[in-house]
Amino acid sequence: MRFGFDKTDLMIGPITVSYWVCGLILGAIWYVMLGAWDSRKIRVVGAGTDEYKLILTATSWLFGTLAIVSYAFSLDTARGYVLLALPLGICGIVLSRWVQRKVLHRQRARGESTAKVLVVAGSAAAAHLVRSLSRQPSAGFEPVAVHVPGGTMEDPLMHAVGVPIAGTELTVASVMASITRHGADTVAMSSGNTLSPNEIRDLGWALADRRIRLIMAPALTDIAGPRLHVQPVSGLPLVHVSTPQFSSGAHFAKRVFDIVTSGLLIAVLSPLFLLLAAIVRGDGGPVIFKQQRVGLTGEKFHMFKFRSMVVNAEDLIPELAEQTDGNGVMFKMKNDPRVTPAGRWMRRYSLDELPQLFNVLLGDMSLVGPRPPLESEAAEYERHVHRRFLVKPGITGLWQVSGRSNLSWKDTVRLDLYYVENWSFAGDIVILLKTLKAVIKVDGAY
């Protein structure tokens, strides 16, 4: 369409080729490249960001190769054609995969298109693995039974997670029998199983003969994929876990992104700032509410928000403490009587948080990071929770896109520490995009 329906501009030696033919050939090669880079594998489709990363990697290789070939053989490939095909193709592929993912998630919510998993592990490890798989049904793993070697058929942990116990004597034959009995098509093994290395090898062969997947789930929690590296030594796969890196270069890039983005947002949203300020000022109280929070390395700073409560809201906390809907550490109320009518709808869409963009610009906060705690909350932290102070607190974070005030304290801490341990620039972009969805959905905002 870039050149119309009749024009044939591409010359390959003495041959003149229509760009419509070029488009069909490019599309076919593109399709093959996406398959060659495993972007359609079951383990990446439907969950996580690996699927989209593989799409971008395959596309980069395709168009990089196209550019090199065109230059090396002096092919007169029109730059306009490439500049249109690349972004339109990527957008089309990503959009179609996103639609497919949404359809797949709905199917998995109904129990369809889901792997039936037999968990083989010790009691505690099996319970943890079952809970983890059940917590994210969109990943497509449904635990149907567990083998608990050395346990009992009345194991309270297993009954608590609601999965039947397939057996307590662990052999290759018993695992294969349980697969048949419970209709499993995947076996997930974690710590606490009593199979020897040779027996695990034999089990792997038996599963391969029946086209049943084997998943090894090491006893590592909240470790992001890029930090895991497998090194085979004498046929034994060693899993290396790299140490979290807080390099000065990464901090500098994050700070530059924060300054540029927050500055642009303040400029674009300045009319909204003025409108909200006028609304808040309507009851005669101050527009901005300043509250001392704990930030990077435990340093204290004043966090800015549009005032959404009555002027003496802080003084009323002792009277309302017993009515908290929080998670044991943070004070929260779903129907807080201190919230003004204007403040209620501002909080519903997180508009009261907008002045924190100035905190980002000043360097006290980042766009993405752990939730900035009050001093009273920080005083109750266990020792390991203080690792969240290794990075700047954020306006949004994993806690914001994973349930906000609906989260338990344990889940809030887990998400914050996961962010600190596994920070990446790409991860920040994903969180910012998910934040928009969370704000519109307004779930957990009070």
CSV table of N, CA, C and O in Angstrom, one decimal, residues 18 20 56 267 279 302 312 318 337 364 388 416 424 434:
chain,number,residue,atom,x,y,z
A,18,SER,N,7.4,-7.4,-7.3
A,18,SER,CA,6.4,-6.5,-6.7
A,18,SER,C,6.5,-6.5,-5.2
A,18,SER,O,6.9,-7.5,-4.5
A,20,TRP,N,4.2,-6.3,-3.2
A,20,TRP,CA,3.2,-7.2,-2.7
A,20,TRP,C,3.7,-8.6,-2.5
A,20,TRP,O,3.5,-9.3,-1.5
A,56,LEU,N,10.1,-9.4,20.1
A,56,LEU,CA,10.9,-8.3,19.7
A,56,LEU,C,12.3,-8.7,19.3
A,56,LEU,O,12.9,-8.2,18.4
A,267,ALA,N,3.9,19.1,33.7
A,267,ALA,CA,3.6,20.1,32.7
A,267,ALA,C,2.2,19.8,32.0
A,267,ALA,O,1.4,20.6,31.8
A,279,ILE,N,-10.8,22.6,44.1
A,279,ILE,CA,-11.9,21.8,44.7
A,279,ILE,C,-11.5,21.5,46.2
A,279,ILE,O,-12.4,21.6,47.1
A,302,HIS,N,9.2,14.6,53.6
A,302,HIS,CA,7.8,15.0,53.6
A,302,HIS,C,7.2,14.6,52.2
A,302,HIS,O,7.6,15.1,51.2
A,312,ASN,N,-8.1,17.9,60.7
A,312,ASN,CA,-7.6,17.3,61.9
A,312,ASN,C,-7.6,15.8,61.9
A,312,ASN,O,-7.7,15.1,62.9
A,318,PRO,N,-6.2,7.8,66.9
A,318,PRO,CA,-6.4,7.0,68.1
A,318,PRO,C,-7.8,6.5,68.3
A,318,PRO,O,-8.1,5.4,68.8
A,337,PRO,N,-14.5,7.9,58.1
A,337,PRO,CA,-15.3,9.1,58.3
A,337,PRO,C,-14.5,10.4,58.2
A,337,PRO,O,-15.1,11.5,58.0
A,364,ASP,N,13.2,12.7,46.3
A,364,ASP,CA,12.9,11.9,47.5
A,364,ASP,C,12.2,10.6,47.2
A,364,ASP,O,12.3,9.6,48.0
A,388,ARG,N,13.9,-3.1,52.0
A,388,ARG,CA,13.1,-2.2,51.1
A,388,ARG,C,13.6,-0.8,51.1
A,388,ARG,O,13.3,0.0,50.2
A,416,ASP,N,7.3,-6.0,47.9
A,416,ASP,CA,8.3,-4.9,48.0
A,416,ASP,C,9.7,-5.5,47.9
A,416,ASP,O,10.6,-5.0,47.3
A,424,SER,N,14.5,-4.0,37.5
A,424,SER,CA,15.0,-3.8,36.2
A,424,SER,C,14.3,-2.7,35.5
A,424,SER,O,13.1,-2.4,35.9
A,434,LYS,N,0.8,-1.2,34.0
A,434,LYS,CA,-0.2,-1.9,34.8
A,434,LYS,C,-0.9,-1.0,35.8
A,434,LYS,O,-2.0,-1.2,36.2
